[in-house]
CSV table of C-alpha atoms and ligand atoms in Angstrom, one decimal:
chain,number,residue,atom,x,y,z
A,1,MET,CA,155.0,212.5,263.8
A,2,LYS,CA,157.5,213.7,266.5
A,3,ASN,CA,156.0,215.9,269.2
A,4,ASP,CA,157.2,219.4,270.3
A,5,LEU,CA,158.5,220.4,266.9
A,6,THR,CA,159.5,224.0,266.2
A,7,ILE,CA,160.3,225.8,262.9
A,8,SER,CA,161.7,229.3,262.6
A,9,ILE,CA,160.5,231.4,259.6
A,10,ALA,CA,161.7,234.8,258.5
A,11,HIS,CA,159.9,237.1,256.1
A,12,LEU,CA,162.5,239.3,254.3
A,13,TYR,CA,161.5,243.0,253.8
A,14,PRO,CA,157.7,242.5,253.8
A,15,GLU,CA,157.2,246.3,253.7
A,16,LEU,CA,159.0,246.4,250.3
A,17,LEU,CA,158.6,243.1,248.5
A,18,ASN,CA,155.1,241.8,248.9
A,19,LEU,CA,153.2,242.1,245.6
A,20,TYR,CA,149.9,240.5,244.6
A,21,GLY,CA,149.3,238.9,248.0
A,22,ASP,CA,152.7,237.1,248.4
A,23,LEU,CA,152.0,237.4,252.2
A,24,GLY,CA,149.6,234.4,251.6
A,25,ASN,CA,152.7,232.2,251.4
A,26,ILE,CA,153.7,233.1,255.0
A,27,ILE,CA,150.2,232.6,256.2
A,28,THR,CA,150.0,229.1,254.5
A,29,LEU,CA,153.4,228.0,255.9
A,30,THR,CA,152.5,229.2,259.4
A,31,LYS,CA,149.0,227.7,259.4
A,32,ARG,CA,150.0,224.3,258.0
A,33,CYS,CA,152.6,224.1,260.8
A,34,GLU,CA,150.2,225.2,263.5
A,35,TRP,CA,147.4,222.9,262.4
A,36,ARG,CA,149.9,220.1,263.0
A,37,GLY,CA,151.0,221.3,266.4
A,38,ILE,CA,154.4,222.6,265.1
A,39,LYS,CA,155.4,225.7,266.9
A,40,VAL,CA,156.3,228.6,264.6
A,41,GLU,CA,159.0,231.2,265.6
A,42,PHE,CA,158.3,234.0,263.1
A,43,GLU,CA,160.3,237.1,262.4
A,44,ASN,CA,159.8,240.0,259.9
A,45,ILE,CA,163.2,241.3,258.8
A,46,HIS,CA,163.3,245.0,257.9
A,47,VAL,CA,165.9,247.1,256.2
A,48,GLY,CA,168.7,247.7,258.8
A,49,ASP,CA,167.9,244.6,260.8
A,50,ASP,CA,170.5,241.8,261.4
A,51,ILE,CA,169.6,238.5,259.7
A,52,LYS,CA,169.6,235.7,262.3
A,53,SER,CA,169.6,232.0,261.6
A,54,HIS,CA,166.3,230.6,260.5
A,55,ASP,CA,165.0,227.3,259.1
A,56,LEU,CA,163.1,229.0,256.3
A,57,TYR,CA,163.4,232.5,254.6
A,58,PHE,CA,160.7,234.0,252.4
A,59,ILE,CA,160.9,237.0,250.1
A,60,GLY,CA,158.1,238.3,247.8
A,61,GLY,CA,157.9,240.2,244.6
A,62,GLY,CA,157.9,243.9,243.9
A,63,GLN,CA,158.3,246.6,241.3
A,64,ASP,CA,161.8,247.6,240.1
A,65,LYS,CA,161.9,250.6,242.6
A,66,GLN,CA,161.3,248.4,245.7
A,67,GLN,CA,163.8,245.8,244.3
A,68,GLU,CA,166.4,248.5,244.1
A,69,GLU,CA,165.9,249.4,247.8
A,70,VAL,CA,166.0,245.7,248.9
A,71,ALA,CA,168.9,244.7,246.6
A,72,GLN,CA,171.5,246.8,248.3
A,73,GLU,CA,170.4,245.7,251.8
A,74,LEU,CA,170.1,242.1,250.8
A,75,TYR,CA,173.6,242.2,249.2
A,76,SER,CA,175.0,243.4,252.6
A,77,HIS,CA,173.9,240.1,254.0
A,78,LYS,CA,175.1,238.0,251.1
A,79,SER,CA,177.8,236.0,253.0
A,80,GLU,CA,175.5,235.2,255.9
A,81,LEU,CA,172.7,234.1,253.6
A,82,ILE,CA,175.0,231.9,251.6
A,83,ALA,CA,176.2,230.3,254.8
A,84,GLN,CA,172.5,229.7,255.8
A,85,ARG,CA,172.0,228.1,252.3
A,86,ASP,CA,175.0,225.8,252.8
A,87,ASP,CA,173.7,224.9,256.2
A,88,GLY,CA,170.5,223.6,254.6
A,89,ALA,CA,168.1,226.5,255.2
A,90,VAL,CA,165.1,226.7,252.9
A,91,PHE,CA,164.6,229.8,250.8
A,92,LEU,CA,161.5,230.7,248.8
A,93,GLY,CA,161.7,233.8,246.5
A,94,ILE,CA,158.8,235.0,244.4
A,95,CYS,CA,159.4,237.0,241.2
A,96,GLY,CA,161.4,240.1,242.2
A,97,GLY,CA,162.7,238.3,245.3
A,98,TYR,CA,163.6,235.3,243.1
A,99,GLN,CA,165.5,237.5,240.7
A,100,LEU,CA,167.7,238.8,243.6
A,101,PHE,CA,168.6,235.1,244.5
A,102,GLY,CA,170.7,235.1,241.3
A,103,HIS,CA,173.9,237.0,240.4
A,104,TYR,CA,172.1,240.1,239.2
A,105,TYR,CA,169.0,241.7,237.8
A,106,GLN,CA,169.5,244.2,234.9
A,107,PRO,CA,166.5,246.5,234.8
A,108,HIS,CA,165.6,248.7,231.8
A,109,ASP,CA,167.8,251.8,231.5
A,110,LYS,CA,169.0,251.5,235.1
A,111,ASP,CA,172.1,250.2,236.9
A,112,LYS,CA,172.4,246.5,237.3
A,113,LEU,CA,171.2,245.3,240.7
A,114,LYS,CA,173.6,242.8,242.4
A,115,GLY,CA,172.0,239.6,243.6
A,116,ILE,CA,173.2,237.4,246.4
A,117,SER,CA,174.1,234.4,244.2
A,118,LEU,CA,172.2,231.8,246.2
A,119,MET,CA,171.8,230.2,242.8
A,120,ASN,CA,173.6,230.2,239.5
A,121,ALA,CA,171.2,232.4,237.5
A,122,TYR,CA,170.8,235.9,236.2
A,123,THR,CA,167.9,238.1,235.0
A,124,VAL,CA,167.6,240.8,232.4
A,125,ALA,CA,164.6,243.0,231.8
A,126,GLY,CA,162.7,242.0,228.6
A,127,LYS,CA,160.8,244.2,226.2
A,128,LYS,CA,157.5,242.4,226.9
A,129,ARG,CA,155.6,242.0,230.2
A,130,PHE,CA,154.5,238.4,230.8
A,131,ILE,CA,151.1,238.5,232.5
A,132,GLY,CA,148.7,235.5,233.0
A,133,ASN,CA,148.1,232.2,234.5
A,134,VAL,CA,150.9,229.6,234.7
A,135,THR,CA,150.8,225.8,235.1
A,136,VAL,CA,154.2,224.1,235.8
A,137,LYS,CA,154.9,220.4,235.6
A,138,THR,CA,157.5,219.4,238.1
A,139,ASP,CA,159.3,216.0,238.6
A,140,PHE,CA,159.5,216.2,242.4
A,141,LEU,CA,156.0,217.0,243.7
A,142,ASN,CA,152.8,215.0,244.1
A,143,PRO,CA,150.7,216.1,242.4
A,144,GLN,CA,153.3,217.1,239.9
A,145,THR,CA,151.7,220.5,239.0
A,146,LEU,CA,152.2,224.0,240.4
A,147,VAL,CA,149.6,226.7,239.5
A,148,GLY,CA,149.9,230.5,239.8
A,149,PHE,CA,149.9,233.9,238.1
A,150,GLU,CA,152.9,235.6,236.5
A,151,ASN,CA,153.5,239.4,236.1
A,152,HIS,CA,157.1,240.2,235.2
A,153,SER,CA,159.2,241.6,232.4
A,154,GLY,CA,162.4,240.1,233.8
A,155,LEU,CA,163.9,237.2,231.9
A,156,THR,CA,165.7,234.7,234.1
A,157,TYR,CA,168.3,232.3,232.7
A,158,LEU,CA,169.6,229.3,234.8
A,159,GLU,CA,173.3,228.3,234.6
A,160,ASP,CA,175.3,225.2,235.6
A,161,GLY,CA,174.1,223.4,238.7
A,162,THR,CA,170.8,225.3,239.0
A,163,SER,CA,167.7,223.3,238.0
A,164,PRO,CA,164.2,224.6,237.0
A,165,LEU,CA,161.2,223.9,239.3
A,166,GLY,CA,159.7,222.4,236.1
A,167,VAL,CA,158.4,223.2,232.7
A,168,SER,CA,155.7,225.8,231.9
A,169,VAL,CA,152.9,223.9,230.3
A,170,VAL,CA,150.8,227.1,230.4
A,171,GLY,CA,152.4,230.6,230.6
A,172,ASN,CA,155.9,231.9,229.9
A,173,GLY,CA,157.9,231.0,233.1
A,174,ASN,CA,161.5,232.2,233.4
A,175,ASN,CA,162.0,233.7,230.0
A,176,GLY,CA,159.4,232.5,227.5
A,177,VAL,CA,162.0,230.7,225.5
A,178,ASP,CA,163.6,227.7,227.2
A,179,GLY,CA,160.2,226.4,228.6
A,180,PHE,CA,161.4,226.4,232.2
A,181,GLU,CA,159.8,227.9,235.2
A,182,GLY,CA,161.4,228.7,238.5
A,183,ALA,CA,164.7,227.4,239.9
A,184,ARG,CA,166.2,225.3,242.6
A,185,PHE,CA,169.7,225.0,244.0
A,186,LYS,CA,170.1,223.0,247.2
A,187,ASN,CA,167.1,224.1,249.3
A,188,VAL,CA,166.8,227.5,247.6
A,189,PHE,CA,163.6,227.8,245.5
A,190,GLY,CA,162.6,230.7,243.2
A,191,THR,CA,159.5,231.1,241.1
A,192,TYR,CA,157.6,233.7,239.1
A,193,LEU,CA,154.3,232.3,240.5
A,194,HIS,CA,152.3,234.9,242.4
A,195,GLY,CA,148.7,234.1,243.3
A,196,SER,CA,149.7,233.7,246.1
A,197,LEU,CA,151.5,230.5,245.4
A,198,LEU,CA,151.3,228.2,248.4
A,199,PRO,CA,147.5,228.4,249.3
A,200,LYS,CA,146.8,226.8,245.9
A,201,ASN,CA,149.8,224.4,246.1
A,202,PRO,CA,149.6,222.9,249.6
A,203,HIS,CA,151.8,220.0,248.5
A,204,PHE,CA,154.6,222.4,247.8
A,205,ALA,CA,154.1,224.2,251.1
A,206,ASP,CA,154.4,220.8,252.9
A,207,TYR,CA,157.5,219.9,250.8
A,208,LEU,CA,159.2,223.2,252.0
A,209,ILE,CA,158.1,222.6,255.6
A,210,THR,CA,159.6,219.1,255.5
A,211,LEU,CA,162.9,220.4,254.2
A,212,ALA,CA,163.0,223.1,256.9
A,213,LEU,CA,162.3,220.5,259.7
A,214,GLU,CA,165.0,218.2,258.2
A,215,LYS,CA,167.5,221.1,258.4
A,216,ARG,CA,166.6,221.8,262.0
A,217,TYR,CA,166.3,218.2,263.3
A,218,GLY,CA,168.7,216.4,261.0
A,219,GLU,CA,166.1,213.8,259.9
A,220,ASN,CA,163.2,213.4,257.5
A,221,ILE,CA,160.0,214.1,259.5
A,222,GLU,CA,156.8,212.9,257.9
A,223,LEU,CA,154.0,215.5,258.3
A,224,ALA,CA,150.6,214.4,259.5
A,225,PRO,CA,148.1,214.7,256.6
A,226,LEU,CA,145.6,217.6,256.5
A,227,ASP,CA,142.2,217.8,254.8
A,228,ASP,CA,143.3,219.6,251.6
A,229,LYS,CA,140.1,219.0,249.6
A,230,PHE,CA,139.4,222.7,249.3
A,231,GLU,CA,142.9,223.7,248.4
A,232,LEU,CA,143.4,220.8,245.9
A,233,ASP,CA,140.0,221.4,244.3
A,234,THR,CA,141.1,225.0,243.7
A,235,HIS,CA,144.5,223.8,242.5
A,236,ASN,CA,142.9,221.3,240.0
A,237,SER,CA,140.5,223.9,238.7
A,238,LEU,CA,143.4,226.1,237.6
A,239,ILE,CA,145.5,223.4,235.9
A,240,ASN,CA,146.1,224.2,232.2
A,241,LYS,CA,143.8,227.3,232.6
A,242,ALA,CA,145.2,230.1,230.5
A,243,TYR,CA,142.5,232.7,231.2
B,301,LIG,N1,160.3,244.1,238.6
B,301,LIG,C1,160.5,242.7,238.3
B,301,LIG,C2,160.0,242.4,236.8
B,301,LIG,O1,159.1,243.1,236.3
B,301,LIG,C3,159.7,241.8,239.3
B,301,LIG,C4,158.2,242.0,239.2
B,301,LIG,C5,157.5,241.3,240.3
B,301,LIG,O2,158.0,241.0,241.4
B,301,LIG,N2,156.2,240.9,240.0
B,301,LIG,O3,160.4,241.4,236.3
């Protein structure tokens, strides 16, 4: 693996969207870089801050109220973030953050929240809250599975050009109807999986780190392997586990 690698990571609005331990995703990304000697330049981005260029952006989930606060601020940065997307930056959005990656989120009995259209998708609040464990089968990861926990009433629908992360073999996923969970467009990823997601899915964390390094250095950089026995034992113990 190349030496003297650096990756820049931004956490968008951690004081507002950071539900059910979503901060664990930042900790996992940071540690899995540092354990390999990859320098991490990290920035928390708060309401009112400019958004600089980063290799990877993360945004967590939150209740409708926090989503409202973030939506307006995020929308003010829409063009910069679309430019970052088109430059190959990696985005990971969880639940409420994921919903704002689409064109809009329509809550119950409130005005529609504009999304930043990083992906061709939209969300409308459903009548039922989906709560429980989720197992997703993907076609791009090894192992193929992703495991986590969902808690949302939002129903997300993907439109042309946006692919799901995979199919929900356990749990409801995007809307409980089409069988899909999550979404991907270019290097933008969204999912309903809290848990937090990446500590129990180290292979997905490494996939995102690899994409972010490729964006920065313009080449595919193979990551040194880590001893993931504990993480993968946890992952495997949750596969197909509904309760
Ligand atoms: N408020 C959104 C919903 O209920 C997102 C919730 C969350 O981020 N867990 O669908």
